[in-house]
Coordinates of C-alpha atoms in Angstrom, one line a residue:
X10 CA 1.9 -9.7 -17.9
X11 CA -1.3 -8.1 -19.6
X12 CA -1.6 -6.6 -16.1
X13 CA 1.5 -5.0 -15.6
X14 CA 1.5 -3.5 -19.1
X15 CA -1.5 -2.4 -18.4
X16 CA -0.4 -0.4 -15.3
X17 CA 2.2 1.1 -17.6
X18 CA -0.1 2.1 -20.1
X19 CA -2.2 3.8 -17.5
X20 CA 1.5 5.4 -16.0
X21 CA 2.0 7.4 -19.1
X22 CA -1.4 8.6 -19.6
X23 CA -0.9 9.9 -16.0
X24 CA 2.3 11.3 -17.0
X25 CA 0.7 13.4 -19.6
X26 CA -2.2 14.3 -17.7
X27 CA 0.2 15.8 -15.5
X28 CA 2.4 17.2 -17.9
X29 CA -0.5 18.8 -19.5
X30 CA -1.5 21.1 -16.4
X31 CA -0.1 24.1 -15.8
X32 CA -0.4 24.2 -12.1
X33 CA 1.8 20.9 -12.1
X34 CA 4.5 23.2 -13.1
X35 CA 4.2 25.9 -10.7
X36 CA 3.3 23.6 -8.0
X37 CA 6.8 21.7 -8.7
X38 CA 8.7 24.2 -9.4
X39 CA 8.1 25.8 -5.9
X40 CA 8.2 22.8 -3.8
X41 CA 11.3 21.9 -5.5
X42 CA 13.1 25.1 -4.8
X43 CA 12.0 24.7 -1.7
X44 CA 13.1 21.5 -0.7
X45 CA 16.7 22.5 -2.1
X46 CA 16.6 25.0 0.5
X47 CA 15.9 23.2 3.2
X48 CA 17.9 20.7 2.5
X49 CA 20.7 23.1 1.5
X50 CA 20.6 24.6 5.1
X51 CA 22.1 22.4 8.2
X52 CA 20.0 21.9 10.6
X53 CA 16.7 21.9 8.5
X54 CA 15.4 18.3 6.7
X55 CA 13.6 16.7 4.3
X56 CA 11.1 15.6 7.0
X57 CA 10.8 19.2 8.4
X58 CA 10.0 20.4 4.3
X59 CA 7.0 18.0 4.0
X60 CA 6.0 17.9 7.8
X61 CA 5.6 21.8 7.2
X62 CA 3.8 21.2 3.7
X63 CA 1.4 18.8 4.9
X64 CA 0.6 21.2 8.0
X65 CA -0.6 24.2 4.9
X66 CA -1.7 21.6 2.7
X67 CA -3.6 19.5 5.3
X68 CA -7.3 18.6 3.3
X69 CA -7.5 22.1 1.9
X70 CA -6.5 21.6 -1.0
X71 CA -7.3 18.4 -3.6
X72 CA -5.4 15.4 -2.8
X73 CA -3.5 15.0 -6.3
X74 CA -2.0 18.9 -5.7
X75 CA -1.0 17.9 -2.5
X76 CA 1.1 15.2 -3.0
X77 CA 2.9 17.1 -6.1
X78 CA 4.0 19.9 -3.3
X79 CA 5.0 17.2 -0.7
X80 CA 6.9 14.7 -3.1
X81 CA 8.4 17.7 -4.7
X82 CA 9.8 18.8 -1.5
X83 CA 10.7 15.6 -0.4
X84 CA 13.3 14.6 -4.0
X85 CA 14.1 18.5 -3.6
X86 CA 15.5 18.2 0.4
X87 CA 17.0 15.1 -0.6
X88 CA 19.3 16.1 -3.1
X89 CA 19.7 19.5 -1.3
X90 CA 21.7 18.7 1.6
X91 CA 24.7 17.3 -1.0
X92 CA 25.6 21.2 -1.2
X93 CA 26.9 22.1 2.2
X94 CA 28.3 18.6 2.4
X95 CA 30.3 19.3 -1.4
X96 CA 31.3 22.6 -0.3
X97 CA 31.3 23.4 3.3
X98 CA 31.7 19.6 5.0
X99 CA 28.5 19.7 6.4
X100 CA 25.4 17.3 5.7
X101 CA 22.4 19.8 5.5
X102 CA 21.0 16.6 6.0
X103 CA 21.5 13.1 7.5
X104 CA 21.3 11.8 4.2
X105 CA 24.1 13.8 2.9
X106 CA 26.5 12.5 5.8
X107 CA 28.3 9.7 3.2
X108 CA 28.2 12.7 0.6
X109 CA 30.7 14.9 2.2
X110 CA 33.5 11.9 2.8
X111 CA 34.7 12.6 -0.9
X112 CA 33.0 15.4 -2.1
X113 CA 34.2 17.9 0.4
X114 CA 38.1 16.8 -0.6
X115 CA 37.2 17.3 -4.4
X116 CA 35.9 21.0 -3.4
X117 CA 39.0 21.2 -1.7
X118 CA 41.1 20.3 -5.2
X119 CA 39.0 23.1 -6.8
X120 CA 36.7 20.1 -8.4
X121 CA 32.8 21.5 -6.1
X122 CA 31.4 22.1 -9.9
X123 CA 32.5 19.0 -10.9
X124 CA 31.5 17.4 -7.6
X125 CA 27.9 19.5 -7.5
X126 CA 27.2 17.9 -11.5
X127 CA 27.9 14.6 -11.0
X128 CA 25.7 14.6 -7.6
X129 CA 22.8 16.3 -9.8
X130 CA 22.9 13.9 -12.4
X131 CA 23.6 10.8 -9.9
X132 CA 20.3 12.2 -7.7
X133 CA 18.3 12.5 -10.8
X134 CA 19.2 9.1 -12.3
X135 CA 19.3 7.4 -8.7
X136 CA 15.8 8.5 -8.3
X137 CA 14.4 7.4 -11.5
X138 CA 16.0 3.9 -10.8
X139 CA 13.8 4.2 -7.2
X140 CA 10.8 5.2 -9.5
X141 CA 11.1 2.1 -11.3
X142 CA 11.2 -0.1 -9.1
X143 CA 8.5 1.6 -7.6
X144 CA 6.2 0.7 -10.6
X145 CA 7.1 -2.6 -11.1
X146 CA 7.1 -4.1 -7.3
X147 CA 4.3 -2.3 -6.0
X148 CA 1.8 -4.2 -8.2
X149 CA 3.5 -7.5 -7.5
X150 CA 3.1 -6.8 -3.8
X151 CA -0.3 -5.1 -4.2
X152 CA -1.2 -8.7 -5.2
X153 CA 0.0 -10.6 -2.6
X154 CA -1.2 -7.9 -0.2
X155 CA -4.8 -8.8 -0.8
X156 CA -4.6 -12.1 1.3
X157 CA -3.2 -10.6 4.2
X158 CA -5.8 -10.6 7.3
X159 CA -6.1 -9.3 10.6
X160 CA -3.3 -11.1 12.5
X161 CA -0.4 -10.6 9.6
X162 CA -0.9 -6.7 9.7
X163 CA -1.2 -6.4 13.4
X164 CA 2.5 -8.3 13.0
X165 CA 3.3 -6.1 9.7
X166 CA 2.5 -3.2 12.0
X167 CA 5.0 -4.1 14.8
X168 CA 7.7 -5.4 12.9
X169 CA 7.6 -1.9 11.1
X170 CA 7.8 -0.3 14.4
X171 CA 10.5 -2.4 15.8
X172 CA 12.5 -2.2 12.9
X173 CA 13.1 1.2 12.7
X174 CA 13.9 1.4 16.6
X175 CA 16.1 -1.2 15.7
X176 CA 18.1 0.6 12.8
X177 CA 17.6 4.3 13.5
X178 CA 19.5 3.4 17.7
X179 CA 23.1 5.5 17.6
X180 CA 24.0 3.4 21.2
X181 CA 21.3 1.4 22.7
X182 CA 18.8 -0.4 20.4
X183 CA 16.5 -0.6 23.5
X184 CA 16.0 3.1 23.6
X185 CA 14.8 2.6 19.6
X186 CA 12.3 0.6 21.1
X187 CA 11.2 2.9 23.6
X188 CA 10.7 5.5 21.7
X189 CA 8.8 3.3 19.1
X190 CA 6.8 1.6 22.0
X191 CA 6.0 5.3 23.4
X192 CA 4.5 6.3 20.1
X193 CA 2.3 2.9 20.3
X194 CA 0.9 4.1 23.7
X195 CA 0.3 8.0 22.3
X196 CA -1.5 6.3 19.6
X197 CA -3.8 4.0 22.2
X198 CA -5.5 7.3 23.2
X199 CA -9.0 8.2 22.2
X200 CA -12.2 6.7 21.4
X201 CA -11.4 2.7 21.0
X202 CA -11.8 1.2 17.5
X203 CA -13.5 -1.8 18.1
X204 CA -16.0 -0.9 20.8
X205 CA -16.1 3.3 20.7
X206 CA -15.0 3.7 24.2
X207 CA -13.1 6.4 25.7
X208 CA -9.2 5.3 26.8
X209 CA -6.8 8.0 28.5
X210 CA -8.2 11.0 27.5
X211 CA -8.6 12.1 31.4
X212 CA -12.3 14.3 30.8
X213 CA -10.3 16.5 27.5
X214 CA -12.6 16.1 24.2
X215 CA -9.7 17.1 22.3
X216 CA -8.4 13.5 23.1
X217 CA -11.2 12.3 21.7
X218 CA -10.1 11.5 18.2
X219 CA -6.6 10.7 19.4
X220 CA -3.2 12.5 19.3
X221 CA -3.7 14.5 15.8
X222 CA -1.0 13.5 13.3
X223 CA 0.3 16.9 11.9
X224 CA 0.6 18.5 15.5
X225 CA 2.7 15.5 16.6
X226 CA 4.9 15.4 12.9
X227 CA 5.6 19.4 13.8
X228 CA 6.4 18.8 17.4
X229 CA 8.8 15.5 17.0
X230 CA 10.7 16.8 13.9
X231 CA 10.3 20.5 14.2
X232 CA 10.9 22.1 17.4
X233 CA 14.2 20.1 18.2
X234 CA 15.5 20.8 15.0
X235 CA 14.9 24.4 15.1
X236 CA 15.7 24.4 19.0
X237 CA 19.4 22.8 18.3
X238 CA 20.2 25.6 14.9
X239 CA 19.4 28.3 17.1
X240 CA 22.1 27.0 19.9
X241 CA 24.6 26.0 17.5
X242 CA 26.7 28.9 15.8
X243 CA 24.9 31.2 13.0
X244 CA 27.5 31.4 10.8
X245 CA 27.2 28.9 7.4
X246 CA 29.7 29.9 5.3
X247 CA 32.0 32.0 2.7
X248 CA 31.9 32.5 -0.5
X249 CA 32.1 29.5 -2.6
X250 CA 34.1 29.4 -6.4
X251 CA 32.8 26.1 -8.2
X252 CA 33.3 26.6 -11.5
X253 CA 31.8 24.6 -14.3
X254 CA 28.7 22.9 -12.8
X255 CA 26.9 20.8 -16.0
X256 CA 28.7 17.4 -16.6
X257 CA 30.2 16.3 -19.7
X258 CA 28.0 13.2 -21.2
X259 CA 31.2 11.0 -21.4
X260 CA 32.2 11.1 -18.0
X261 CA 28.7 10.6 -16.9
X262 CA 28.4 7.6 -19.2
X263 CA 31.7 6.4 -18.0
X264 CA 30.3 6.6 -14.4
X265 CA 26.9 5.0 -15.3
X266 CA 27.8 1.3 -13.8
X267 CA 28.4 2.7 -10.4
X268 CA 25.5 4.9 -10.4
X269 CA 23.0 2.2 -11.6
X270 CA 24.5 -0.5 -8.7
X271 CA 23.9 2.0 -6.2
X272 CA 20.1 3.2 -7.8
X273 CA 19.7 -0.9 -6.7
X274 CA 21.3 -0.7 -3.3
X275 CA 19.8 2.4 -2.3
X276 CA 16.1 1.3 -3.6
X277 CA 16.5 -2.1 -1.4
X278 CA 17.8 -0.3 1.9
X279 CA 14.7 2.1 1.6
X280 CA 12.0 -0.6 1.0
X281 CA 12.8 -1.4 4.8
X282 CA 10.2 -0.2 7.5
X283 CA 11.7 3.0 9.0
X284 CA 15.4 2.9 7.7
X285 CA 16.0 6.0 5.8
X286 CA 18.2 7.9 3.5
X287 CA 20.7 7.9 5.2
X288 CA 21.5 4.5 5.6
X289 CA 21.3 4.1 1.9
X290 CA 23.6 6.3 1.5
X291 CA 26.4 4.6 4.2
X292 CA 25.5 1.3 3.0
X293 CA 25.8 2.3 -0.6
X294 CA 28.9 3.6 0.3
X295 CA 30.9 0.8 2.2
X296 CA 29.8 -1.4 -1.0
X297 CA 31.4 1.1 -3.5
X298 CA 34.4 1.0 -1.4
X299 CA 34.6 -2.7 -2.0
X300 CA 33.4 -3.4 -5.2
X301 CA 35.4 -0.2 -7.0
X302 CA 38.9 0.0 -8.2
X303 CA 39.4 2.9 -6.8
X304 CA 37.7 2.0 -3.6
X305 CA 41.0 2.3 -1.6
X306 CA 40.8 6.3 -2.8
X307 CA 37.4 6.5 -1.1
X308 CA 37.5 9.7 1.5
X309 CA 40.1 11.5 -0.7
X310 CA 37.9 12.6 -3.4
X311 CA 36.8 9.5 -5.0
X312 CA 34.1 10.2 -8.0
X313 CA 32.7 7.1 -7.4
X314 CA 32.7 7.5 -3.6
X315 CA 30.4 10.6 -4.6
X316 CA 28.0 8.8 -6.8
X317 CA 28.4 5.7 -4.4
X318 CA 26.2 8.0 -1.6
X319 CA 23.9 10.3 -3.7
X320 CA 22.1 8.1 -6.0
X321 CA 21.5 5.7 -3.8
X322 CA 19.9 8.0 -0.9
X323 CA 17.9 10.0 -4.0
X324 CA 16.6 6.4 -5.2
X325 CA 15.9 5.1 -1.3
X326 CA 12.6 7.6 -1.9
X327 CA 10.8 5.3 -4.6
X328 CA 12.0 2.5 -2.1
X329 CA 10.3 4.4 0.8
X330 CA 7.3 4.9 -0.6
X331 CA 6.6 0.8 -1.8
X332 CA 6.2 -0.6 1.9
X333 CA 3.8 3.2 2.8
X334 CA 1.8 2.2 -0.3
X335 CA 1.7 -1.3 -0.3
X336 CA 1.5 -1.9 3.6
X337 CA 0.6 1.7 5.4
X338 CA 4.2 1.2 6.7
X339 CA 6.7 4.1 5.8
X340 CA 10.1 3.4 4.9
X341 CA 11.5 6.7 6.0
X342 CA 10.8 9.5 8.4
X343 CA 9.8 11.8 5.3
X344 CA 7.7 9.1 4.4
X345 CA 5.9 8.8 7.6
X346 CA 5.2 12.3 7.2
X347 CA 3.9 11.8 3.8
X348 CA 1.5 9.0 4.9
X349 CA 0.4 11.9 8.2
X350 CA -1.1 13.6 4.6
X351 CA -2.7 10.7 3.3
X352 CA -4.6 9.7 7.0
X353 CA -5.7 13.3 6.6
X354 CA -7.0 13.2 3.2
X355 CA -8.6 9.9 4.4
X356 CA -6.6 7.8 1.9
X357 CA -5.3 4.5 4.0
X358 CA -2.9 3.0 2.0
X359 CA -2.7 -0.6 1.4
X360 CA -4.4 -3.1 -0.9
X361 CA -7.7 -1.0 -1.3
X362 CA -5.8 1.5 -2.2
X363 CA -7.1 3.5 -5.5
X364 CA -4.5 2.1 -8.2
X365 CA -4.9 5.7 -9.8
X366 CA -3.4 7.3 -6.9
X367 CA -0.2 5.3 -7.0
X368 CA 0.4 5.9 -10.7
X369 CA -0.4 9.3 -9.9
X370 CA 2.7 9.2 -7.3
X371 CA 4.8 7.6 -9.8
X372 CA 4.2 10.2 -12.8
X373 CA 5.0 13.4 -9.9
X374 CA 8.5 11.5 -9.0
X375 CA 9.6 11.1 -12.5
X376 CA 8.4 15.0 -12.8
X377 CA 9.9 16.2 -9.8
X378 CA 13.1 14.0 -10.4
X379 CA 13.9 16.1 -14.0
X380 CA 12.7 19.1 -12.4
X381 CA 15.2 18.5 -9.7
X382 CA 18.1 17.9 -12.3
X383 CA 17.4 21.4 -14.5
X384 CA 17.2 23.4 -11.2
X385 CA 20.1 21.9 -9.7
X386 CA 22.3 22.2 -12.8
X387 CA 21.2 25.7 -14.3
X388 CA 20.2 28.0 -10.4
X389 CA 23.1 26.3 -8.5
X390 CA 24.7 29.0 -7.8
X391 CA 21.4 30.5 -6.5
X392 CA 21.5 27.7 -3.6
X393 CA 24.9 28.4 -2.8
X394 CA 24.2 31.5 -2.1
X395 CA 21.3 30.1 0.5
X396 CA 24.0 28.5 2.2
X397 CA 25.4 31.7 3.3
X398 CA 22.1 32.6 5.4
X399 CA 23.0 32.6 9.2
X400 CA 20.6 30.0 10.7
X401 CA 19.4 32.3 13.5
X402 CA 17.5 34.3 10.9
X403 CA 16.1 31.6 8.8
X404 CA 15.2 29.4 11.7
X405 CA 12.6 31.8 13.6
X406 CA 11.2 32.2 10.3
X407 CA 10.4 28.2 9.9
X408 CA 9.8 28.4 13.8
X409 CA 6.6 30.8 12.3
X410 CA 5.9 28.6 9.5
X411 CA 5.6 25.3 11.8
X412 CA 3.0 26.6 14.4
X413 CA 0.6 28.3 11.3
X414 CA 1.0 25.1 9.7
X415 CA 0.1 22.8 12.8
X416 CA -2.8 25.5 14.1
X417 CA -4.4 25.5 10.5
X418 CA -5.3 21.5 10.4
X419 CA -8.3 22.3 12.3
X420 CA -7.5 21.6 16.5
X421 CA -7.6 25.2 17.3
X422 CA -4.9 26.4 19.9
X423 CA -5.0 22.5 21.0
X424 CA -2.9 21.6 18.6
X425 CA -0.3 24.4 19.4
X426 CA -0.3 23.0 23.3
X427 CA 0.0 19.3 22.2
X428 CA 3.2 20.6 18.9
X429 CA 4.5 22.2 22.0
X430 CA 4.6 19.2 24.4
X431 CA 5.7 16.5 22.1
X432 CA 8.3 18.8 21.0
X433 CA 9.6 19.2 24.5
X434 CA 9.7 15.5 25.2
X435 CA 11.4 15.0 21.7
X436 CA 14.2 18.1 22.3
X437 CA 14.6 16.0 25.7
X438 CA 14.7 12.6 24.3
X439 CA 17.5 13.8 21.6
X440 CA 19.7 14.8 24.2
X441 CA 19.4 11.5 25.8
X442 CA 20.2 10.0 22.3
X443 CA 16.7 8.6 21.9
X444 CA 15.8 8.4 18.4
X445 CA 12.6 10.5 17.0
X446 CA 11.3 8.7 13.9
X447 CA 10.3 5.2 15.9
X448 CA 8.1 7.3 18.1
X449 CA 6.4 9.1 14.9
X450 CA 6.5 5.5 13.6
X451 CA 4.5 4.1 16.5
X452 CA 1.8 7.2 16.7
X453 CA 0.9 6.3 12.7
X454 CA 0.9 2.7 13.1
X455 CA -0.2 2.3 16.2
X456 CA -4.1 2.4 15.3
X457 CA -3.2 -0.1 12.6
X458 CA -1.9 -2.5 15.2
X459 CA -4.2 -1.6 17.8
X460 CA -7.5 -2.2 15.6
X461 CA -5.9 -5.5 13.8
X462 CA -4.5 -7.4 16.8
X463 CA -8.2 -6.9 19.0
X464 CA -10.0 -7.9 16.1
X465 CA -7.7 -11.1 15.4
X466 CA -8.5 -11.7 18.9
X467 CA -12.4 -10.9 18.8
X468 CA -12.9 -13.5 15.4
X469 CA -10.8 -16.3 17.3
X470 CA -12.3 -15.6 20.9
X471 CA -9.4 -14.7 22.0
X472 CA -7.3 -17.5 21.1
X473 CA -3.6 -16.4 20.4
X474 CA -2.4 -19.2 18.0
X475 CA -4.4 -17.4 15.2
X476 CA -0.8 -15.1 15.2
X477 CA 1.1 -18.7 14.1
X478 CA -1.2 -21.1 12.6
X479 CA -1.6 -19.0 9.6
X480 CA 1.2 -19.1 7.5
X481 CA 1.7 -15.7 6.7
X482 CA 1.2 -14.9 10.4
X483 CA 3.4 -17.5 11.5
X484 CA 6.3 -15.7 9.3
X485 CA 6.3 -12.5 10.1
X486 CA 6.3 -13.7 14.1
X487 CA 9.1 -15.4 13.4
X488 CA 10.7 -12.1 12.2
X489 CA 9.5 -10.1 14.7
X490 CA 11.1 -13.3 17.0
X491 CA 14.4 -13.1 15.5
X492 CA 14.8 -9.1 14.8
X493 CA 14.4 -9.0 19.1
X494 CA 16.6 -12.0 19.9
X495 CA 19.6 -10.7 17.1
X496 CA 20.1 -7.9 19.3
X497 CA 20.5 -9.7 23.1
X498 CA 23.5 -9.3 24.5
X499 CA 24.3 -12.6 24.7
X500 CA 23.4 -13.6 20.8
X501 CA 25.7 -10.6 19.7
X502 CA 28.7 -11.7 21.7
X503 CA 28.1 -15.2 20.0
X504 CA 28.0 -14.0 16.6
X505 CA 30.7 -11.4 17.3
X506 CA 33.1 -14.3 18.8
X507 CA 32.5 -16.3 15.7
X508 CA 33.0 -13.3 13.5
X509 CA 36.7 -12.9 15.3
X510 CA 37.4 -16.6 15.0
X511 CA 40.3 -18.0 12.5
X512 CA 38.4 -20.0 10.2

């Protein structure tokens, strides 16, 4: 106990410290604004806002600033993509998707300022909740952390990476594990951890250190992004009358239960390897639906449908960031993108971490979280007017900002050639309904797997039971076990005849 309030203690001094600087403001204040926008506009994300930010940021500038621009942008996209889906019935981001099922129909009854207000305050409350939980579990698991060897993060490492193939598949989960096993073998390249000799890089010394984080980040996420706005139409939208935007305190307080359940549901779906927003959001959602009185309203302009979806993908990004602190394994594609920025500042998260750093997180979420709310309730009308921005303008800009963002991280015109393939083989793998984010996955935490699972081998010549006789070990097999046998063909026809049977 004398730990934990300790821990606070050293939260609010880091609160203050940043509250103190000026730059803190400026710094938020623009990354904010800026995540809004990309959010704001379909076919950009939240990834694409801090994969670009991490590309200018890189190790240029000191750690502590970086991570104020990159969480900023991050709560910003976030909450961003709720205004197209409000207002125009499209998710500016995946996120969003659950947003638009009842707030588009109250924009359509002449209630988008309504609708816009209670999503502000919803995101900004849902991502305090994600905050808090934040603080609280990441010591506890900190702790346990600290006994875990070799062989349980060489499992850690593939469960995380199987995982999100597993949740993130739209058909086939196989092609989840593809692309996650893909990114494993891009990450195999370059001079081998234990021993220092050279694998797959065919004579090129730019393999030598590997396939370089950013580059890859701009290439996956990027280029099929801004490849598919610039084939779909360029037109946004009209002009939007919302009326009043700022909530009344009594309907908010009225609202508060549903808010604060899905602040919990949303937190809990993002603490899993790889899942995302956006699944917070649906899952969120379809418990609403059930638990609510009004769930039988939901998709005709439910309030609580609204609040169901936002403040539970808002508080899914202190969720994120417990298993990318904790374990080195992010809970969302923005998140992998943020620990891309940490590798590059030479920060490997997990139980060495600097305990600073994380209150240091903490203290720029609950900043960027209220500076999220006062932008969002006083300039919202500024961002609607961002919506009307054809996409074949704003696109070739970002298209600019991507490739001076990848060529500044150091690699030289390298890194433009290898943003350029991997964003080929990702526009490709799109179309072919492969998902993106286990492949990013796999390229981050494929060196922790790779390093981890030879030296388990080396310290028990080679013997494989060291992956079950330990008990930690032997758990996290067993999940990695069950997660690929739940999705044979043969054990989901089982479960789905049992499912169908009368009781």
């Amino acid at each position: 106990m004398d730990y934990f309030l300790t821990q606070v203690a050293g939260f609010w001094f880091e609160l203050v410290s940043l509250a103190s600087d000026p730059i803190t403001y400026v710094y938020l204040v623009c990354s904010v604004f800026l995540g809004i926008v990309f959010g704001a506009l379909p076919g950009l994300t939240a990834t694409l806002a801090v994969t670009i930010l991490t590309g200018f940021f890189g190790n240029k500038f000191p750690l502590e600033q970086s991570l104020i621009a990159l969480i900023g942008a991050y709560v910003g996209a976030i909450y961003g993509g709720s205004y197209p889906s409000i207002l125009l019935n499209i998710p500016g981001t995946a996120a969003s998707a659950a947003t638009a099922m009842d707030g588009n129909p109250l924009a359509k009854q002449g209630r988008g300022g309504e609708a816009l207000g209670m999503t502000t305050t919803a995101s900004f409350i849902g991502t305090l909740i994600g905050t808090g939980f934040l603080l609280v579990f990441v010591w506890l698991l900190l702790m346990i952390s600290k006994n875990i060897a070799s062989p349980e993060k060489a499992l850690l490492a593939l469960f995380g990476i199987l995982l999100s193939g597993t949740l993130m598949s739209k058909d086939l989960v196989l092609k989840g594990w593809i692309s996650g096993l893909i990114g494993l073998a891009m990450a195999m390249v370059g001079l081998d951890p234990i021993l220092s000799e050279t694998r797959y890089t065919f004579g090129w010394s730019y393999l030598m250190s590997g396939f370089q984080v950013v580059p890859v980040l701009m290439g996956a996420f990027a280029v099929p992004q801004i490849m598919d706005g610039m084939r779909a139409d360029g037109s946004i939208g009209q002009k939007v009358d919302v009326g009043r935007i700022v909530p009344r305190i009594g309907t908010v307080m009225r609202r508060f239960p549903t808010i604060a359940r899905s602040g919990v549901i949303g937190t809990g779906i993002g603490a899993l390897p790889g899942v995302g927003e956006d699944v917070a959001g649906w899952v969120s959602y379809g418990v609403g639906r059930t638990v609510c009185k009004d769930g039988d309203k939901f998709g005709t302009g439910s309030v609580n449908g609204l609040l169901s979806a936002e403040a539970a993908n808002n508080a899914a990004i202190g969720g994120a960031l417990i298993p990318l602190l904790v374990l080195g394994i992010p809970g969302s594609p923005p998140a992998a993108a943020l620990l891309g920025a940490l590798k590059i500042n030479n920060v490997i998260p997990g139980p060495t971490i600097d305990p600073q750093l994380i209150l240091h997180v903490v203290a720029i979420l609950v900043m960027a979280s209220f500076t999220m709310a006062i932008m969002g309730l006083l300039t919202a009308r500024v961002f609607i007017m961002v919506l009307r921005i054809p996409q074949t303008i704003f696109l070739p800009v970002v298209m600019v900002l991507t490739t001076i963002g990848s060529f500044s991280v150091g690699g030289g015109i390298n890194d433009l050639y290898l943003m350029l393939a991997v964003g080929f083989v990702a526009f490709a793998m799109n179309a072919m309904h492969y998902p993106i984010a286990p492949l990013v996955i796999g390229v981050i935490l494929g060196p922790l797997f790779d390093e981890t699972f030879r030296r388990s081998l080396l310290i028990s010549d080679g013997d494989l039971s060291t992956f079950w006789t330990r008990p930690g070990a032997a758990i996290l097999l067993a999940l990695n076990v069950a997660l690929v046998v739940s999705q044979l063909p043969i054990v989901k026809r089982l479960f789905t005849g049992r499912k169908r049977s009368p009781i």
